[in-house]
Structure formats: C-alpha cells, structure tokens
Coordinates of C-alpha atoms in Angstrom, one line a residue:
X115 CA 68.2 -143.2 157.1
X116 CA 68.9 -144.7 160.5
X117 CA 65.2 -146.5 159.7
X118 CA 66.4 -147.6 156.7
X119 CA 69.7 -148.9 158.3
X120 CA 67.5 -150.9 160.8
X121 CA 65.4 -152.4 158.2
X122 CA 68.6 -153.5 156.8
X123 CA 69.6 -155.6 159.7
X124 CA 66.5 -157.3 160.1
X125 CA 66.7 -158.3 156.5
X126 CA 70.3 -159.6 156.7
X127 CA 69.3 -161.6 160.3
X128 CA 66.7 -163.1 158.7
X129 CA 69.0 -164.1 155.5
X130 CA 66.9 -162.2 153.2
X131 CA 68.9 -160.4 149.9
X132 CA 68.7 -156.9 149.7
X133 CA 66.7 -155.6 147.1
X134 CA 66.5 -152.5 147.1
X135 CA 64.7 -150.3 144.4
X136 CA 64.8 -146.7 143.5
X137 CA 63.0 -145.2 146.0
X138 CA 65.2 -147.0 148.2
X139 CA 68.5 -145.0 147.2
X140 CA 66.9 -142.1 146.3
X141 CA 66.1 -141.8 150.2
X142 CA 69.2 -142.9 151.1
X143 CA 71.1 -140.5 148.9
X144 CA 68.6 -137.8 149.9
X145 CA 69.0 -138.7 153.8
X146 CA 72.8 -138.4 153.2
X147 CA 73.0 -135.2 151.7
X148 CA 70.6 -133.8 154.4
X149 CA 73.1 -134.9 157.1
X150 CA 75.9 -133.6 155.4
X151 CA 74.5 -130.2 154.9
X152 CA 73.5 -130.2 158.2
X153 CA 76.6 -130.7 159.5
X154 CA 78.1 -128.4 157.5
X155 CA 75.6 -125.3 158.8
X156 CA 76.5 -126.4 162.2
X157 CA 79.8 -125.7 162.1
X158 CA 79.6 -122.6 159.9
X159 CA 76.9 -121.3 162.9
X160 CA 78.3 -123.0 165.6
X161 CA 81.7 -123.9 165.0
X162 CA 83.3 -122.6 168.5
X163 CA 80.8 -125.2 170.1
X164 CA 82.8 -128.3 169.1
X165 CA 84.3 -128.2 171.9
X166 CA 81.3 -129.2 173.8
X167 CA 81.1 -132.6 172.7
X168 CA 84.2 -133.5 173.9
X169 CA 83.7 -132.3 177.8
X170 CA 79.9 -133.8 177.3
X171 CA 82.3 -137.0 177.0
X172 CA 83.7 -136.7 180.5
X173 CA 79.9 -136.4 181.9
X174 CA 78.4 -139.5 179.9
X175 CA 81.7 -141.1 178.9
X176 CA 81.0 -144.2 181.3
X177 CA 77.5 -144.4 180.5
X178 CA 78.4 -144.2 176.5
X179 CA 81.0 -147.1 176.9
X180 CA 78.5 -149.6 178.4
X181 CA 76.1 -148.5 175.6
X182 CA 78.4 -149.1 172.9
X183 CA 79.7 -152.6 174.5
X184 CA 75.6 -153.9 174.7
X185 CA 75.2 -152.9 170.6
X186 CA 78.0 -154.6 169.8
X187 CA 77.7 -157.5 171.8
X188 CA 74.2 -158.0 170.8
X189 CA 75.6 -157.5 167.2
X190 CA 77.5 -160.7 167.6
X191 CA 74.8 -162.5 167.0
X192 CA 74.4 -160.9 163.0
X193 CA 78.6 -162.0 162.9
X194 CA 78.5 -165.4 164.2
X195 CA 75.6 -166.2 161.9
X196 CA 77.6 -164.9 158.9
X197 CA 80.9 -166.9 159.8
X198 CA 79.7 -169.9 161.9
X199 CA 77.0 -171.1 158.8
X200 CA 78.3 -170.0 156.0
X201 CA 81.5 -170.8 153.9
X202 CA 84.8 -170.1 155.9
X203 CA 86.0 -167.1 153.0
X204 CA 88.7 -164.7 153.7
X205 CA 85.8 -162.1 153.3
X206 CA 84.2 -164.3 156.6
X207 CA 87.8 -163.9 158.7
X208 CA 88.8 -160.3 158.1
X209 CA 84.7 -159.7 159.3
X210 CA 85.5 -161.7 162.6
X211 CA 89.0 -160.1 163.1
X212 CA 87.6 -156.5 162.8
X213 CA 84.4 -157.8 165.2
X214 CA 86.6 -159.2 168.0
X215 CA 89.3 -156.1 167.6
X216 CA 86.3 -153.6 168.1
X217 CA 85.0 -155.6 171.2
X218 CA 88.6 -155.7 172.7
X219 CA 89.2 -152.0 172.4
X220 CA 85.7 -151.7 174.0
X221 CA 86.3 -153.8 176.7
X222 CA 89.4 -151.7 177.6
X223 CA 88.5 -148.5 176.7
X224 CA 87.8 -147.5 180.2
X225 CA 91.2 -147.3 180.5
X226 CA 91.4 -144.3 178.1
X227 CA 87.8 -142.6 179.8
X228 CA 88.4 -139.8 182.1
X229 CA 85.8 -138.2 184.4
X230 CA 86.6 -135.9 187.3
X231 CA 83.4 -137.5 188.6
X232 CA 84.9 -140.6 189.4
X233 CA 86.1 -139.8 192.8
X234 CA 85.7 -140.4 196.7
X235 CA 83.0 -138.0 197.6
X236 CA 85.1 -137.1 200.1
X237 CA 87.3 -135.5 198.1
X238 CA 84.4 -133.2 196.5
X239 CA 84.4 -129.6 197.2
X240 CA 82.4 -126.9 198.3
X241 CA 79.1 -126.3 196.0
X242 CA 80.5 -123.6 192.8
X243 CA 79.4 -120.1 193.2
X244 CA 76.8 -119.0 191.0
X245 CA 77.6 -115.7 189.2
X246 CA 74.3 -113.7 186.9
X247 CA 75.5 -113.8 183.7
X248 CA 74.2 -110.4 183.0
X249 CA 71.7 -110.7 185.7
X250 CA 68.8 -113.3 185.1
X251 CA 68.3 -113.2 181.1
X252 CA 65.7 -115.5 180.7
X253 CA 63.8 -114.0 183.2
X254 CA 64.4 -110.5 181.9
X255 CA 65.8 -108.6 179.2
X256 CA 69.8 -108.6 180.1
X257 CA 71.8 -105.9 181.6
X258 CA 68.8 -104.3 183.2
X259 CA 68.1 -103.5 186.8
X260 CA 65.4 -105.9 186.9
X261 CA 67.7 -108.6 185.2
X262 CA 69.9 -108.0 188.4
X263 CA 66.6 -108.4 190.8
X264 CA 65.7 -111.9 189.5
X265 CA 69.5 -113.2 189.5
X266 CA 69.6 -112.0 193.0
X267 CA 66.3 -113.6 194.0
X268 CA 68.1 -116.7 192.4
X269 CA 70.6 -116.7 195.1
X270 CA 73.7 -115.4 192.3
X271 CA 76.7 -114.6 194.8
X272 CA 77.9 -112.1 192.3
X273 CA 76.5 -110.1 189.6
X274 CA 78.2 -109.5 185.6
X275 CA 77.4 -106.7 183.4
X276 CA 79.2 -105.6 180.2
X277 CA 80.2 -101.8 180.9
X278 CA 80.2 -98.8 177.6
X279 CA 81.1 -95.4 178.3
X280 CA 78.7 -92.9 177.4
X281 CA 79.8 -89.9 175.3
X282 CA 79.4 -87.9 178.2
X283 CA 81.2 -89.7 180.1
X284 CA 78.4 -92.2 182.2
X285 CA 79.0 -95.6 182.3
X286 CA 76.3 -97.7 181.1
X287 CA 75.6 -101.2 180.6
X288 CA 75.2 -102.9 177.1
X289 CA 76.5 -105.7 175.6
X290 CA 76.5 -105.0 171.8
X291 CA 78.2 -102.4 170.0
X292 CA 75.3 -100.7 168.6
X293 CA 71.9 -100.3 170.5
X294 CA 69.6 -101.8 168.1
X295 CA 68.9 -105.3 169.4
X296 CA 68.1 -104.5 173.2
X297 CA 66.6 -101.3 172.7
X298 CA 63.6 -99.1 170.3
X299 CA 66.7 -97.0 168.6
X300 CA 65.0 -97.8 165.1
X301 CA 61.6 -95.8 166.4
X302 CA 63.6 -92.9 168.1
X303 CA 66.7 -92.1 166.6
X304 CA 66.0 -94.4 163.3
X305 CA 68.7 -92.2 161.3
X306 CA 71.4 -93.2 164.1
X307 CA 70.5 -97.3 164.6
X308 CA 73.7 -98.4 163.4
X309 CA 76.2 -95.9 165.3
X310 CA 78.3 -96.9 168.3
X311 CA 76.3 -96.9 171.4
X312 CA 79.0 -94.9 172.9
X313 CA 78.3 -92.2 170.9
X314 CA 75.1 -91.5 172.7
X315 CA 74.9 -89.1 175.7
X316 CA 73.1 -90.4 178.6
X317 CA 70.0 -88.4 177.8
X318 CA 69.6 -90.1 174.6
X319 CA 70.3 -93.5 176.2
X320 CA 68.3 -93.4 179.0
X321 CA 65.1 -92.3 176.8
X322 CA 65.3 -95.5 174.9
X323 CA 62.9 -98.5 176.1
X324 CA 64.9 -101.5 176.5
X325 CA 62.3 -104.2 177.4
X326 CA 60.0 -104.2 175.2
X327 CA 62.1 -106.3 172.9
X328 CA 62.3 -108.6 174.6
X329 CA 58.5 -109.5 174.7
X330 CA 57.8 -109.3 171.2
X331 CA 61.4 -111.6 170.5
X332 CA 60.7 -114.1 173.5
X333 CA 64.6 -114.9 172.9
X334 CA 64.2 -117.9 175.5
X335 CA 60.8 -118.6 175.0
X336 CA 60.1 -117.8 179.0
X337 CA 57.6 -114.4 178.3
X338 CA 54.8 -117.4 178.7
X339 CA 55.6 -118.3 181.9
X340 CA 55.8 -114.6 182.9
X341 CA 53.6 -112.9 185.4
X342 CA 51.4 -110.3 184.1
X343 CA 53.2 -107.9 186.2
X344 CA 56.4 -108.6 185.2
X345 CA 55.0 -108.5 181.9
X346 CA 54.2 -104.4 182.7
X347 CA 57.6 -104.0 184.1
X348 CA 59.4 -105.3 181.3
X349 CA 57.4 -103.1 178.5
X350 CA 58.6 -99.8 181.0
X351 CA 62.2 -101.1 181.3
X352 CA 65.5 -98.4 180.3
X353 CA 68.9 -98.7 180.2
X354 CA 70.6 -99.5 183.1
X355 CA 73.4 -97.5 184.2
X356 CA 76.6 -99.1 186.1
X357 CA 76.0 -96.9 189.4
X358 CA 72.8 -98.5 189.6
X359 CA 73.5 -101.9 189.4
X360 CA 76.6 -101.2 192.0
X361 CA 74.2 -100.0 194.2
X362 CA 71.8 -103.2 193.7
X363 CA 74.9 -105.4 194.7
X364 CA 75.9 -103.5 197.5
X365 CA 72.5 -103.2 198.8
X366 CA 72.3 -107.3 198.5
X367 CA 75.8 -107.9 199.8
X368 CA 76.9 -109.4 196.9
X369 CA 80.1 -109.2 194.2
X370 CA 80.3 -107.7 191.0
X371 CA 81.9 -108.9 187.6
X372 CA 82.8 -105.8 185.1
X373 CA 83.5 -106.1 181.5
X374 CA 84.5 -103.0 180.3
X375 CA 84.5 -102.3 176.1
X376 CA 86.6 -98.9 175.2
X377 CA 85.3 -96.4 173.7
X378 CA 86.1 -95.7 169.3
X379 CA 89.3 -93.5 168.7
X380 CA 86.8 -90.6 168.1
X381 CA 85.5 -90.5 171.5
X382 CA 85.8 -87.8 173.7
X383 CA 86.4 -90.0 177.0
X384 CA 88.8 -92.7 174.8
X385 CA 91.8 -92.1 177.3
X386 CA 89.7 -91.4 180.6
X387 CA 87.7 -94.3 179.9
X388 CA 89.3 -96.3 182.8
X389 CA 89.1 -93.1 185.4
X390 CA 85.3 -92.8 184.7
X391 CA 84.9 -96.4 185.3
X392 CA 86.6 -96.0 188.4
X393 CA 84.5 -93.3 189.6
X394 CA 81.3 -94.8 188.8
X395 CA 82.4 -97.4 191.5
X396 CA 83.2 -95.0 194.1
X397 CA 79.8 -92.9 193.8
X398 CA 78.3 -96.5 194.5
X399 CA 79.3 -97.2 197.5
X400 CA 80.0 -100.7 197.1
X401 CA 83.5 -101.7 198.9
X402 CA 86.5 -102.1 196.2
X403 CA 87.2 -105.7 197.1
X404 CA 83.6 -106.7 195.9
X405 CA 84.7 -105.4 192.3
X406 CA 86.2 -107.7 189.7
X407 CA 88.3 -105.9 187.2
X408 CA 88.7 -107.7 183.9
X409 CA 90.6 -105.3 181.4
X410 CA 94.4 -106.3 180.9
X411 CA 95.3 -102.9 180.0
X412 CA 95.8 -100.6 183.1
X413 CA 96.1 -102.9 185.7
X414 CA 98.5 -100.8 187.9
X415 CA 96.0 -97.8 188.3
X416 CA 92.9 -100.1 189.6
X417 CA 94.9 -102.0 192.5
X418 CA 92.1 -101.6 195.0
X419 CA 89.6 -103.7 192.9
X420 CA 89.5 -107.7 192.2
X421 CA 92.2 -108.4 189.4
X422 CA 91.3 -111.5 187.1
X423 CA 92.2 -112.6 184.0
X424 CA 90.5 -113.8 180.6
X425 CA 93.4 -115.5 179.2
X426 CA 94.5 -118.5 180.2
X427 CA 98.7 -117.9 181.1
X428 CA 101.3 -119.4 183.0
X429 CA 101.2 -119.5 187.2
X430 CA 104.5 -117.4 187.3
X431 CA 102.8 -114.8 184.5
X432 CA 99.6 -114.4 186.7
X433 CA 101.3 -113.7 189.7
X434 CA 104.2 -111.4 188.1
X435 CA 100.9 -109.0 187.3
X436 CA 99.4 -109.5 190.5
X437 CA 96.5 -111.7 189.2
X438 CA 94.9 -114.4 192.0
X439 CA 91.7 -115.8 189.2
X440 CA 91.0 -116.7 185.9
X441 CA 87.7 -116.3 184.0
X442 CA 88.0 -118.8 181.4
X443 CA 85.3 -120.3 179.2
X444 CA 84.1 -124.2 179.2
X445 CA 86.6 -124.6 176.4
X446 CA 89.7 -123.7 178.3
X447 CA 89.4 -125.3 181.2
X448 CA 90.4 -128.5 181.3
X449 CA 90.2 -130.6 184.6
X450 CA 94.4 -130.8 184.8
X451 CA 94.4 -127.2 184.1
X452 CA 91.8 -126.3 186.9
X453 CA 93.5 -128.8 189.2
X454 CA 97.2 -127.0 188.5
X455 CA 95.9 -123.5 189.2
X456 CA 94.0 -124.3 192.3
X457 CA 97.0 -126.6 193.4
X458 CA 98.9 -122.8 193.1
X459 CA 96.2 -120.8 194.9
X460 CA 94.3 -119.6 191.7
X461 CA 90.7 -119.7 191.7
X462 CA 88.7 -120.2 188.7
X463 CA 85.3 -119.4 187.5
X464 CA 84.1 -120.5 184.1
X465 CA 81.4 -119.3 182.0
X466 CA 79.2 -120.1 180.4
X467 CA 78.0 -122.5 182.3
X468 CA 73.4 -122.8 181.7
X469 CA 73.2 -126.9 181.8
X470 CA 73.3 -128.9 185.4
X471 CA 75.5 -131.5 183.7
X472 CA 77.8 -129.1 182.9
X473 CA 77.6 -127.5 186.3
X474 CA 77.5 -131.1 187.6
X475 CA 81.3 -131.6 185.8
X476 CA 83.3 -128.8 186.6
X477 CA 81.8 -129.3 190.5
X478 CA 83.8 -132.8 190.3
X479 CA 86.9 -130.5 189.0
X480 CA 86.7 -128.2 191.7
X481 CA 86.3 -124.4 190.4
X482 CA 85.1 -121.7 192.6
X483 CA 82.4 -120.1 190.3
X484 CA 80.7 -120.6 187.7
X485 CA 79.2 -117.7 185.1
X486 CA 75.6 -118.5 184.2
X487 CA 72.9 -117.5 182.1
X488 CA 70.5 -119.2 184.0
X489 CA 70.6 -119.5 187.6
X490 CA 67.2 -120.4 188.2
X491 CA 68.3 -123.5 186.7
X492 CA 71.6 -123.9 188.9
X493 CA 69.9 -123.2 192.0
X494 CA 68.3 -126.5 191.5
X495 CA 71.5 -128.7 191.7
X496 CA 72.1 -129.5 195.1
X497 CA 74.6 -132.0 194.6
X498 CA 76.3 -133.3 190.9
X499 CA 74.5 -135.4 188.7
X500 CA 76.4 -138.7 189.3
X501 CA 79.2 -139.5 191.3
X502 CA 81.2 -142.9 191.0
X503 CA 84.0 -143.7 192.9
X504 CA 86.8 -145.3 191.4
X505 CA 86.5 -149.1 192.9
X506 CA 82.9 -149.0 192.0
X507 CA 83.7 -148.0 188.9
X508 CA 86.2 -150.6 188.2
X509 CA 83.6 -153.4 189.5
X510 CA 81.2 -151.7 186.5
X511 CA 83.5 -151.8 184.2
X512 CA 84.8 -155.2 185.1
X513 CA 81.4 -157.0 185.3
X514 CA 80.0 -155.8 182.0
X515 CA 83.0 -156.9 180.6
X516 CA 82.4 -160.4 181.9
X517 CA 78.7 -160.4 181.1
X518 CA 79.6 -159.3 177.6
X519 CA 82.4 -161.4 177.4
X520 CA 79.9 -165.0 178.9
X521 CA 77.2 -163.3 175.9
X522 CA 79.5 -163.5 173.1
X523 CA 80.5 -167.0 173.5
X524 CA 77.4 -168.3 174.1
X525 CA 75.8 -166.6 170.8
X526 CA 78.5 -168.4 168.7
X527 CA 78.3 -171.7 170.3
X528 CA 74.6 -171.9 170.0
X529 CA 74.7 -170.7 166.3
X530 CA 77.8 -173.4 165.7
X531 CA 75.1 -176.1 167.8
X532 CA 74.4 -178.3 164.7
X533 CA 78.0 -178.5 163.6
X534 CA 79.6 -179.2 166.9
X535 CA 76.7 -181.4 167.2
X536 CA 77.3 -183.4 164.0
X537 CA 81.4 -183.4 164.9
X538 CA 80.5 -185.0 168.4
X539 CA 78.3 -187.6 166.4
X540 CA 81.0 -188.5 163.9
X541 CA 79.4 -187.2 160.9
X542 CA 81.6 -185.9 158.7
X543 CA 79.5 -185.6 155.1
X544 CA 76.3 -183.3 154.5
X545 CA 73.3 -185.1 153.4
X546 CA 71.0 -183.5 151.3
X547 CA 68.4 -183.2 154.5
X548 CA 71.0 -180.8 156.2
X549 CA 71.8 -179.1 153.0
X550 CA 68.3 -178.2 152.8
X551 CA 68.0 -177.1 156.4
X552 CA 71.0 -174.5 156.0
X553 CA 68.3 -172.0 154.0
X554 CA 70.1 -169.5 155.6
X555 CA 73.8 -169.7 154.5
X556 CA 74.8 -166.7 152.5
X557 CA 77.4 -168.1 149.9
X558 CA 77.0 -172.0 149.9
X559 CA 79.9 -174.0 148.8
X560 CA 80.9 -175.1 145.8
X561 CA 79.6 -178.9 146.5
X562 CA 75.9 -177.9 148.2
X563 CA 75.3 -176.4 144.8
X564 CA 75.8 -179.4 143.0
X565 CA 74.4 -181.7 145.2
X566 CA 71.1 -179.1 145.1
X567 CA 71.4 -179.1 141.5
X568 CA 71.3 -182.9 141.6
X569 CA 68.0 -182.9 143.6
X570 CA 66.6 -180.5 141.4
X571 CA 67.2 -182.7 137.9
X572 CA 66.3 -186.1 139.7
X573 CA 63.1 -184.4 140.5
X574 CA 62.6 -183.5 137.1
X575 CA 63.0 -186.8 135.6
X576 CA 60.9 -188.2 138.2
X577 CA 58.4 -186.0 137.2
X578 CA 59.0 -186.8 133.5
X579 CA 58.8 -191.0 133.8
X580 CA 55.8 -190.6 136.2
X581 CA 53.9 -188.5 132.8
X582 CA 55.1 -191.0 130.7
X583 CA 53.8 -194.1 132.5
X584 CA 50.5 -192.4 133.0
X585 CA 47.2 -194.7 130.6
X586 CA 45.2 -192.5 128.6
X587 CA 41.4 -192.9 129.4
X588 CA 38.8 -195.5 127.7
X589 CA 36.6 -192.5 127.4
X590 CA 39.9 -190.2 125.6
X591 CA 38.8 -192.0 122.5

C-alpha cells in the first residue's frame, strides 16, 4: 500500500491522470483489509500495550516533530503546483488552507511535546537500580537458581521472584498457576498437569525438571548464543525454592523483591500462608530490611520487612499504612506522578522495563529502580540515550521552523516564476504559446479550452486546403 501511495505521488507531481486498473484496487482493497485485521489482532493480543506508544512519544517526540515538518514541507512543493498553475477553484483554496493550517500546528507543536529528557544535565539523577526480573530470563529458564546467578553476574542490585506455597507448607517459586509451562509435569504426573501448583508437596515439586523447556521452547531465541555448559546446566535444572534464592542474595549482598500468590481455599496452609513465608525468610539468613513485601493484605504482621505498594494511591494513603515505595508498571507512571512522589519522599521502581530507551526515559524522570527482564541489556546504558536541554532545544525547534518556513516560500515563488514574471512584464492575456507550455495544469479554464480547440480546428482546415490545392500527376492518368 504505502508503494502504491508513493507511486501515486510521483504520478500527480509529474501531472499524469490516475488510471488505475483492477489489479490496482484489488491490492489496494487487499492491503487495506490486511492492516485492519492486523490491527485488530493487535489489540485483541496486545491490548494493555497501547500504552506504549504514547511514553515511546516522550522518547522520540522531538525527533518525530522535525520528521513530520521536512514531509510536509517538502510536500509543498505537490500544493503549490496544484494552486499556483492551475485554476484558482474553491477546491484549490480549502487544499491551501488545510496545507498552511497543518504546517502552523507543526511549527508550534513543540509547545504541546513533553520529554523529561529535555533538562540541564545537571539536574539528572543518580543511574536507576537494576532489579532481575525473575533473575536473568533470557539467559536462563526464570525463577531458577541459575536465573538468579546470571542476574547477579549482570550487576541486578536486587533480585524478584514470584513466591507459591507448597501443600506442605514450603515456599517455592513459580510464576504460573499450574506447573505445566516451566516444568516436565505432562511426562511425570501427566494425570495432574492442569492442577494448582500449590497442590503439590515439595517432593513432587522438586522432582520435576524445570529447564529443559526452556531449550526445546528457546522463548527469547538466546539458547544459540548459549555455552555448551550452560546448555548441561539448564537440561539438570529443578525448581527453585525461596530459602535458596534468599540465601543467593544474601550471600551476594543484594535485595530481594517477593510476590507472594495465596494458596486455593482448599489448601491446607490457606491462612498460615503469610507465617510460612515469613519463616522461609528467617531460615535464610538474609537481614529483614533487604526484603520487599508486596502483599496488601497483612501488612501489620510483616513490619520488619520492606513495605511497598502495587497500586498507585494517594501520598497521605501510603503513609497512613506505613508504605515508603511504589512498584508501578510503565503504564502508571507518569513523569508528574514520579516527580510528586519523590517530591514526598517516595521512591519508585517500575517494571517492566527490557528496552534502553525506555530505561533511557524514566532515568530523565528520576525513579529509583527499575524491574527488568533483561539486565544484560541495561548494564549497557551508562548514560540516557539523548539528553537536550531546554535552550538548545528551543534553538532546534526555532531554526527548523525558519528553515521550513524560508523552504516553503521559496517552492511557491519559484512555481508562480512565469506568472509573476509575465505580471512584472505587463502581460496580461495568454497567448496560445503559453497555453501550450502549461501541459501541466490540472483543470484548465474555461477560455484555454477554447482557444486550444481553436488551434485544433485551424489545423484541420489547414490540413484540408493544403489536400485540396495539391496537382494530380501527369503519370496519374
């Protein structure tokens, strides 16, 4: 379609008709429909991603608006051609109005663009922590021990793990309801794939493999890239249990992010859920202010840990329940709301975070932490992507408005050069030479067409007299 579109252009710069023919609107029909349905999938797949587009704005949101003002100032050129040499119709008028009112709003749009990366760099802060979004899970099948390695190798401040209670009371980590996508359930226990992992004792669990699909998924695409003997430690991987993964993070100095899923009505541990969680930190040894509690329910009875929230309330609310962070995600975090809560004391770590221009953004905005899926790409932003600050970003904006502004005129005085050429001479009638030579006008005027069709039938009778006066041959006889 957008080859199609292109072909269009050329044809109407180079005042050709359009002609098209069936194939034509077949595939434009065809392209159409395509770009619908796609569309449509999108946002029955991905619908909670919207949101993306519009922060991706505040990241490329300069760089977009000088874009946009070079195609439509080189697009001039197609408008003046169509008003300056042909016929002034109201048709010609409302299609210079709606040009110049589309390069005015672009030439102040800036005034509507926000970007917390136009600042002094002075007034950035401190590189965002890096948390392991279930450890390293490109790397390594998530919520395993070895995940946890690789995120630490990665240089992760802090580690996040989604925490189930066993039926027997051990807290493990998984991060879906039922153990058949991380683990071989449908090969040992194929009658009891669909159950709630919870309702496994710790025996069971812990005999399951839990790498191994990973290698024959390739979820990421990274088991190329993988050493051979990572490759071995993958396919011997098991289920990782939250006492070892405590232990990892105390051994490495490092935080820990819990979020804890209770247990099914019908499970023994449904109201000591909490207390077993708790316990599982003690036996690790890891200090109580390393721990990050997420749960809202019980809040009073785990006062030694981390409190945070994951939903975005008021100042006064988060500090009536004792509550110093929020863990929001990309799509509630706006730069006003980050700057509010830090202006009050409240840190803020966002998830999930896996692309350096994102990373690069909420820098500019100032958060404490981000949650990542893929530190080993973080690790390799030392600084944001861009940074602008806000006189230079004036002078931009200013001078490409100029430079536009210089372009535009001189595209429509140099297709009006023949007219205000012919005004400055003092002619004020067409001659049929300059009718001729304005080929390219798109609706001529009611006079060109006569005087054209005048030149056509005096040809014709030229033609005509000159058969008439031609002698026939001696030799015709």
């Amino acid at each position: 379609m957008l080859l199609q579109q292109l072909q269009s252009l050329c044809h109407i710069s180079l005042g050709q008709q359009l002609n098209l023919y069936w194939i034509h609107k077949v595939g434009v029909l065809a392209a159409l429909i395509t770009t619908v349905s796609g569309v449509v999938s999108i946002d029955d797949v991905w619908g909670d991603e919207w949101d993306i587009i519009l922060i991706s704005l505040q990241s490329t949101g300069p760089f977009l608006h000088i874009g946009a003002l070079a195609a439509v100032t080189v697009l001039g050129w197609l408008v003046a051609e169509q008003v300056v040499r042909a016929e002034r119709t109201k048709f010609h008028m409302i299609l210079l109005l709606v040009y110049l009112s589309v390069l005015l709003a672009l030439y102040m749009a800036p005034l509507a663009i926000s970007s917390p990366c136009i600042m002094d760099k002075n007034s950035l802060k401190s590189r965002p922590d890096v948390i392991g979004r279930r450890g390293a899970p490109m790397l390594a099948p998530e919520n395993t021990l070895m995940s946890f390695n690789k995120a630490l190798q990665q240089g992760v401040s802090s580690l996040e793990a989604d925490v189930t209670v066993s039926l027997d009371g051990v807290p493990f980590l998984m991060r879906d309801r039922t153990l058949k996508r991380t683990t071989d359930i449908a090969k040992v226990f194929p009658d009891r794939q669909d159950e709630d992992a919870s309702l496994f004792n710790w025996t069971e669990i812990r005999s399951l493999n839990a790498g191994q699909w990973f290698l024959e998924n390739d979820p990421f695409w990274t088991v190329g890239s993988l050493t051979g003997r990572d490759r071995n430690r993958i396919r011997n991987l098991t289920v990782c249990s939250l006492v070892e993964m405590l232990r990892l993070a105390a051994r490495a100095n490092r935080s820990a992010l819990l979020y804890l899923r209770r247990p099914p009505p019908e499970h023994p541990h449904y109201k000591t859920w909490i207390m077993d969680t708790l316990w599982a930190v003690q036996r690790s040894g890891i200090s109580q202010k390393r721990v990050t509690w997420t749960p809202d329910t019980d809040r009073g009875r785990v006062r030694g840990l981390q409190q945070t929230s994951l939903e975005k309330l008021s100042v006064e609310e988060l500090r009536h329940r004792g509550i110093s962070s929020l863990t929001l995600r990309y799509s509630q975090a706006s730069n006003k709301d980050i700057q509010d809560f830090l202006a009050n004391n409240m840190s803020v770590t966002v998830y999930p975070v896996n692309e350096p221009w994102l990373y690069s953004v909420l820098w500019c905005s100032g958060v404490s932490s981000v949650s990542s899926d893929t530190p080993q790409v973080l690790r390799k932003v030392p600084y944001p992507i861009w940074l602008m600050s806000p006189d230079k970003y004036c002078l931009v904006w200013i001078t490409s408005d100029l430079v536009s502004i210089a372009i535009v005129i001189g595209i429509f005085i140099f297709q009006n050069y023949h007219v205000i050429r012919w005004r400055m001479s003092g002619m004020q009638n067409y001659n049929p030479e300059q009718i001729m030579l304005s080929a390219v006008a798109r609706r001529p005027s009611r006079d060109v067409n006569i005087m054209k069709e005048k030149l056509i039938f005096s040809g014709t009778k030229t033609q005509e007299k000159g058969k008439k006066c031609v002698l026939p041959a001696p030799w015709s006889n």
